[in-house]
XYZ file of C-alpha atoms in Angstrom:
439
model
C 21.265 3.807 32.980
C 23.259 6.202 35.419
C 25.944 5.954 32.759
C 23.769 7.357 30.105
C 22.049 5.991 27.103
C 23.394 5.855 23.546
C 20.696 6.867 20.880
C 20.858 5.241 17.291
C 18.691 8.176 16.220
C 17.115 11.390 17.835
C 13.978 10.161 19.827
C 10.873 10.474 17.640
C 12.705 10.239 14.277
C 12.784 6.812 13.188
C 11.579 3.479 14.016
C 14.219 1.513 16.007
C 13.157 -1.722 18.011
C 14.717 -1.566 21.577
C 14.672 -4.309 24.206
C 16.392 -1.942 26.401
C 13.345 0.437 26.026
C 11.200 -2.397 27.357
C 13.417 -2.998 29.992
C 12.961 0.692 31.034
C 9.187 0.348 30.773
C 9.128 -2.372 33.133
C 11.378 -0.357 35.545
C 8.585 2.469 35.284
C 5.758 -0.122 36.193
C 7.730 -1.248 39.160
C 8.535 2.127 40.470
C 4.911 3.452 40.259
C 3.107 0.364 41.566
C 5.614 -0.097 44.205
C 6.286 -3.802 43.430
C 8.146 -5.968 41.093
C 6.995 -5.778 37.617
C 6.427 -9.410 37.401
C 4.392 -9.370 40.455
C 2.342 -6.557 38.969
C 1.764 -8.136 35.641
C 0.659 -11.605 37.405
C -1.829 -10.128 39.720
C -3.067 -7.500 37.200
C -3.090 -9.062 33.816
C -2.491 -12.875 33.881
C -4.694 -13.694 36.811
C -7.628 -11.573 35.686
C -7.557 -13.230 32.131
C -7.464 -16.660 33.703
C -3.694 -17.272 32.612
C -3.071 -19.464 35.632
C -0.317 -21.619 33.943
C 1.846 -18.419 33.237
C 4.787 -17.429 35.095
C 8.057 -15.479 34.957
C 9.492 -17.916 37.524
C 11.066 -21.123 35.981
C 10.822 -22.657 39.532
C 7.278 -22.643 39.301
C 7.158 -24.790 36.080
C 6.544 -28.528 36.453
C 9.359 -30.341 34.704
C 7.133 -32.497 32.861
C 5.363 -29.647 31.358
C 8.483 -27.503 30.319
C 9.586 -27.703 26.701
C 13.279 -27.389 26.969
C 14.890 -25.002 24.420
C 17.351 -26.127 21.812
C 19.921 -24.825 19.329
C 21.146 -26.617 16.068
C 24.981 -26.493 16.180
C 27.555 -28.474 13.995
C 24.543 -30.763 12.910
C 23.516 -31.422 16.653
C 20.621 -30.511 18.840
C 22.035 -28.728 21.814
C 19.992 -27.984 24.934
C 19.834 -24.282 25.893
C 19.356 -23.653 29.528
C 16.367 -21.137 30.271
C 17.332 -17.751 31.231
C 16.248 -15.995 34.583
C 14.106 -12.910 33.519
C 15.624 -10.505 36.141
C 15.152 -6.550 35.503
C 14.669 -7.292 31.993
C 11.619 -9.363 32.351
C 9.758 -6.832 30.625
C 11.141 -7.513 27.350
C 10.659 -11.249 27.435
C 10.930 -14.342 29.495
C 7.173 -15.239 30.146
C 6.655 -18.986 30.564
C 3.343 -19.923 29.263
C 1.070 -22.248 27.390
C -0.850 -22.121 24.103
C -4.239 -22.233 26.036
C -3.261 -19.471 28.230
C -1.672 -17.245 25.348
C -5.035 -18.107 23.374
C -6.923 -16.250 26.232
C -4.561 -13.201 25.807
C -5.073 -13.294 21.981
C -9.026 -13.585 22.453
C -8.901 -10.711 24.789
C -7.157 -8.366 22.464
C -9.700 -9.521 19.714
C -12.521 -8.833 21.933
C -11.736 -4.942 21.826
C -13.269 -5.143 18.182
C -15.581 -3.831 16.976
C -15.802 -0.789 18.866
C -19.203 -0.715 21.103
C -20.891 0.537 24.039
C -20.988 -2.971 26.088
C -20.098 -3.068 29.654
C -16.311 -3.223 30.227
C -14.538 -6.585 31.069
C -11.042 -7.596 31.863
C -8.050 -5.309 33.182
C -7.821 -3.032 30.356
C -10.505 -0.850 28.548
C -11.370 -1.836 24.867
C -10.421 1.552 23.679
C -6.801 1.232 25.207
C -6.314 -2.298 23.713
C -7.319 -0.544 20.428
C -4.708 2.055 21.004
C -2.158 -0.456 21.218
C -2.874 -1.454 17.898
C -2.524 1.964 16.175
C 0.292 2.634 14.061
C 2.680 5.253 15.672
C 5.880 4.898 13.889
C 6.058 3.773 10.265
C 8.383 0.876 9.667
C 8.135 -0.203 5.832
C 6.255 -0.416 2.789
C 6.913 -3.274 0.482
C 6.019 -5.285 -2.381
C 6.897 -9.099 -2.913
C 5.949 -12.229 -5.060
C 7.099 -15.514 -3.820
C 7.089 -17.892 -5.737
C 7.198 -16.105 -9.091
C 3.876 -17.213 -10.258
C 2.037 -16.032 -7.014
C -0.075 -13.016 -6.515
C 2.160 -9.623 -5.721
C 1.668 -9.037 -1.780
C 1.721 -5.111 -1.034
C 2.031 -4.427 2.478
C 2.701 -1.615 4.972
C 3.383 -1.640 8.718
C 4.436 0.197 11.730
C 4.849 -0.048 15.392
C 2.177 0.952 17.908
C 2.349 0.295 21.825
C 4.303 -2.986 21.871
C 2.471 -4.288 18.709
C 3.112 -4.128 14.993
C -0.131 -2.789 13.077
C -0.211 -3.150 9.208
C -2.133 -3.544 6.102
C -1.591 -5.922 3.291
C -3.203 -6.644 -0.081
C -4.361 -10.075 0.942
C -5.544 -10.114 4.583
C -6.210 -6.526 5.217
C -5.678 -4.935 8.643
C -3.461 -7.237 11.013
C -1.783 -6.794 14.284
C 1.290 -9.023 15.082
C 4.479 -9.477 17.016
C 7.279 -11.980 17.366
C 10.458 -12.471 19.436
C 13.167 -15.028 20.286
C 15.679 -15.859 22.951
C 18.280 -18.379 22.853
C 16.198 -21.775 22.631
C 13.032 -20.147 21.608
C 11.081 -18.451 18.824
C 7.609 -17.004 18.948
C 5.070 -15.120 16.742
C 1.764 -14.322 16.713
C -0.747 -12.516 14.236
C -4.295 -11.177 14.720
C -6.834 -10.113 11.918
C -9.269 -7.913 14.127
C -11.734 -7.322 11.231
C -12.189 -11.176 11.086
C -11.907 -11.984 14.842
C -9.135 -14.567 14.139
C -5.754 -14.788 15.778
C -2.971 -17.570 15.404
C 0.235 -18.116 17.430
C 3.244 -20.222 16.922
C 5.585 -21.336 19.799
C 8.928 -23.140 18.769
C 11.760 -24.336 21.034
C 14.465 -23.636 18.610
C 16.777 -20.575 18.850
C 15.210 -17.543 16.698
C 12.946 -20.051 14.715
C 11.093 -18.047 12.040
C 7.670 -18.741 13.661
C 5.868 -16.388 11.488
C 6.048 -18.775 8.451
C 3.739 -21.365 9.330
C 1.266 -18.737 10.575
C 1.191 -17.062 7.079
C 0.684 -20.305 5.612
C -2.211 -21.283 7.563
C -3.680 -17.819 6.827
C -3.246 -18.302 2.978
C -5.069 -21.751 3.416
C -7.954 -20.053 5.378
C -8.095 -17.471 2.736
C -8.126 -19.781 -0.309
C -10.732 -22.056 1.340
C -13.169 -19.353 2.649
C -12.246 -19.814 6.184
C -11.791 -15.918 6.700
C -14.799 -13.734 6.705
C -14.465 -9.875 7.426
C -16.867 -8.869 10.228
C -19.894 -7.088 8.593
C -20.450 -3.723 10.077
C -24.144 -3.253 10.853
C -25.573 0.025 9.567
C -26.279 2.786 12.169
C -29.920 4.096 12.452
C -29.341 7.224 10.944
C -27.749 5.568 7.559
C -31.085 3.450 7.321
C -32.966 6.506 7.902
C -31.393 8.279 4.956
C -31.679 5.388 2.789
C -35.277 5.282 3.132
C -35.674 9.020 2.836
C -33.492 9.010 -0.567
C -35.767 6.090 -1.958
C -38.696 8.017 -1.274
C -37.372 11.222 -3.033
C -36.450 9.093 -5.963
C -40.158 7.988 -6.033
C -41.675 11.493 -5.404
C -39.443 14.516 -5.153
C -39.977 16.894 -2.162
C -37.984 20.091 -1.636
C -38.677 20.456 2.090
C -38.026 16.659 2.564
C -34.689 17.001 0.944
C -33.827 19.946 3.085
C -34.730 18.336 6.236
C -32.275 15.432 5.690
C -29.361 17.704 4.400
C -26.692 20.091 5.769
C -26.467 23.466 4.284
C -23.094 22.705 2.736
C -24.441 19.956 0.741
C -26.237 22.624 -1.311
C -23.131 24.732 -1.573
C -21.800 21.958 -3.579
C -24.717 21.286 -5.606
C -27.682 23.668 -5.485
C -31.464 22.470 -4.512
C -32.403 23.043 -8.133
C -29.700 21.063 -9.531
C -30.172 18.346 -6.940
C -33.789 18.097 -7.998
C -32.885 18.009 -11.450
C -30.438 15.210 -10.785
C -32.933 13.146 -9.250
C -35.555 13.648 -12.063
C -32.964 12.797 -14.583
C -32.227 9.572 -12.848
C -35.869 8.741 -12.689
C -36.315 9.420 -16.413
C -33.368 7.333 -17.549
C -33.758 4.520 -15.067
C -37.623 4.402 -14.534
C -39.445 2.669 -11.617
C -37.495 1.735 -8.384
C -37.689 -2.048 -8.012
C -35.462 -2.576 -4.773
C -32.516 -1.305 -2.664
C -29.749 -3.478 -1.541
C -28.484 -3.649 2.343
C -26.159 -0.769 3.156
C -22.434 -1.461 3.012
C -21.442 0.589 6.009
C -17.887 2.015 6.184
C -18.648 3.413 9.517
C -21.582 4.915 11.440
C -21.866 8.082 9.295
C -20.745 6.565 5.796
C -22.043 4.120 3.456
C -23.310 3.001 0.097
C -26.132 0.904 -1.574
C -27.459 0.131 -4.912
C -30.997 0.962 -6.046
C -32.304 -1.557 -8.558
C -34.548 0.269 -11.072
C -36.265 -1.148 -14.325
C -33.585 0.637 -16.639
C -30.549 -0.321 -14.545
C -28.684 -0.037 -11.188
C -27.608 3.230 -9.214
C -25.061 3.017 -6.449
C -25.727 5.638 -3.873
C -22.928 6.815 -1.661
C -23.624 8.984 1.522
C -21.426 10.679 4.295
C -23.473 12.131 7.033
C -22.440 15.138 9.301
C -21.126 14.667 13.071
C -24.152 16.470 14.272
C -27.269 15.308 16.101
C -29.169 14.342 14.338
C -26.705 13.408 11.697
C -27.395 14.828 8.297
C -26.378 14.431 4.594
C -23.212 16.255 3.808
C -22.040 14.016 0.808
C -24.315 12.658 -1.697
C -23.031 10.712 -5.089
C -24.823 8.694 -7.686
C -22.947 6.240 -9.788
C -25.315 5.009 -12.568
C -25.121 1.700 -14.358
C -27.080 0.830 -17.560
C -27.369 -3.051 -18.363
C -24.824 -4.185 -20.657
C -25.574 -4.227 -24.424
C -24.665 -7.193 -26.823
C -21.242 -5.294 -28.019
C -20.124 -4.743 -24.525
C -20.971 -8.258 -23.361
C -18.796 -9.721 -26.290
C -15.874 -7.570 -25.628
C -15.723 -8.271 -21.770
C -16.313 -12.157 -22.599
C -13.167 -11.910 -25.020
C -10.979 -10.214 -22.752
C -11.633 -12.558 -19.758
C -10.713 -15.476 -22.273
C -7.491 -13.470 -23.111
C -6.654 -12.837 -19.573
C -6.847 -16.747 -19.149
C -4.929 -17.475 -22.427
C -3.510 -14.815 -24.632
C -4.431 -15.347 -28.212
C -2.810 -12.913 -30.680
C -5.419 -13.396 -33.612
C -8.128 -12.862 -31.222
C -6.403 -9.859 -29.826
C -5.886 -8.279 -33.385
C -9.771 -8.548 -33.802
C -10.531 -7.105 -30.478
C -8.468 -4.069 -29.986
C -8.082 -0.975 -32.046
C -4.671 -0.710 -33.732
C -3.658 2.273 -31.507
C -3.548 -0.022 -28.394
C -0.234 -1.639 -27.849
C -0.993 -5.408 -27.714
C 2.201 -6.411 -26.122
C 1.618 -4.209 -23.186
C -1.937 -5.530 -23.030
C -0.452 -9.009 -23.060
C 1.954 -8.448 -20.203
C -0.733 -6.708 -18.253
C -3.246 -9.624 -19.024
C -0.657 -12.214 -17.760
C -0.097 -10.175 -14.226
C -3.913 -10.044 -13.922
C -4.129 -13.942 -14.244
C -1.410 -14.410 -11.852
C -2.922 -12.099 -9.299
C -6.389 -12.964 -9.490
C -6.739 -16.410 -11.193
C -9.406 -17.110 -13.758
C -11.872 -14.094 -14.130
C -15.408 -13.997 -14.769
C -18.141 -10.999 -14.939
C -19.384 -9.754 -11.818
C -21.646 -6.586 -11.385
C -21.952 -3.922 -13.647
C -20.529 -0.756 -11.677
C -21.061 2.071 -14.047
C -21.661 3.153 -17.744
C -24.085 3.704 -20.454
C -24.285 0.228 -21.473
C -23.705 0.881 -25.097
C -19.918 2.098 -25.454
C -18.635 2.373 -22.181
C -18.560 0.567 -18.835
C -16.963 -0.382 -15.724
C -17.478 -3.891 -14.389
C -16.311 -5.932 -11.352
C -14.291 -9.285 -12.464
C -14.426 -12.116 -9.883
C -11.417 -14.321 -9.522
C -10.329 -17.213 -7.538
C -7.851 -15.097 -5.660
C -9.693 -11.743 -5.568
C -11.463 -9.023 -7.547
C -10.663 -6.421 -10.050
C -12.446 -3.730 -11.499
C -12.307 -3.364 -15.467
C -13.157 -0.155 -17.194
C -13.506 -0.323 -21.166
C -15.016 1.593 -23.930
C -15.553 0.407 -27.554
C -15.440 2.287 -30.495
C -19.015 2.917 -32.239
C -19.306 1.148 -35.570
C -16.292 -1.202 -35.302
C -17.076 -2.360 -31.813
C -13.576 -2.748 -31.075
C -12.000 -2.039 -27.661
C -10.196 1.522 -27.790
C -9.553 1.798 -24.203
C -9.140 -0.570 -21.131
C -7.944 -0.199 -17.439
C -8.005 -2.136 -14.294
C -8.190 -0.986 -10.988
C -8.408 -2.534 -7.494
C -11.630 -2.518 -5.826
C -11.895 0.010 -2.775
C -11.871 -1.610 0.512
C -12.133 -0.056 3.724
C -9.605 -1.664 6.242
C -10.377 -0.766 9.999
C -7.103 0.633 11.121
C -7.783 2.367 14.401
């Protein structure tokens, strides 16, 4: 360091992984703590987590427990002697076990969900989540391998010693990998699911991420991954009850008591009243409400089931005490009529297996069937066989939005049919909006 540092880019401009940078961090820990980096980590991180089989000193590892590293050279396995960690121990060189490292993974995962419980362990939950935030973007990519598999769209970047990313299959994940002569390691956590997997290999730079991704794919396919459900906060529950009461029996004062002034700048109180009355006339008596799908403590949505259909209600509350409604939106969905039902059934069949004669009878001439065929084939590959799910929006007669459920995910279809001929005159598809927790 006395001789200076050569930079690949000006600091703060572009992502560049640097073992040298981690070496500097280790020196900082040593200088501030007044003890070697290794001693500080063992006493302040490993021992409090119960990682008693982990060490930086190879001499402390019993020979019968040590997994020799190997390289494969000229069709032969060659032993690779372990490297001493030295001054660069902070960038690698920890000897550990699967059981010990599982404790570390579990400790990272217990930072989620954010909560007010008593802190435990050497690092606060908020600091652990801070480690898993994206501070420097690395890449955005799209891939399909093999060719008949769903497209994987992903984006990730670097946090504090961890990679944070989001992809179209697993959502939010946190990972890191590394290797030294004789070894390759990778681990990936899904904080929203409370699951983590690590791979240790004793082969030089072994691509250890591959088996982890394969295991996650199996878990996803077999229903072994369940995203943690965020329980709705009390203010959201109170607003849900108030809106249901206002739908049953409107009251100006009650509406004003749960709302910010800005809500009526978007739509006046008089127009809000008319909106409720119009919904009541068109959808009739309220029968039930579904549980709140909470995006966070101040935002959520639910469905109100009525005699004449379903109404999705979305709210955002203000960051005040008490929280008040600052955004309110209704999405109304009438039950599907026979013409729309037939059109949707026909299109799900075409997605599974294209039939040109059936397509000619289903779509108006102005729709380009070749383009639709290519789009339907892509949907089949991406989502598998599709069937009708919830009705999301529409008048039930000539236009609607529905959720199609597939073996590999869900997709929303938006269609309209031409009055008289009952042929489909417009169709489009969108991915359902999902909220991935990215701290």
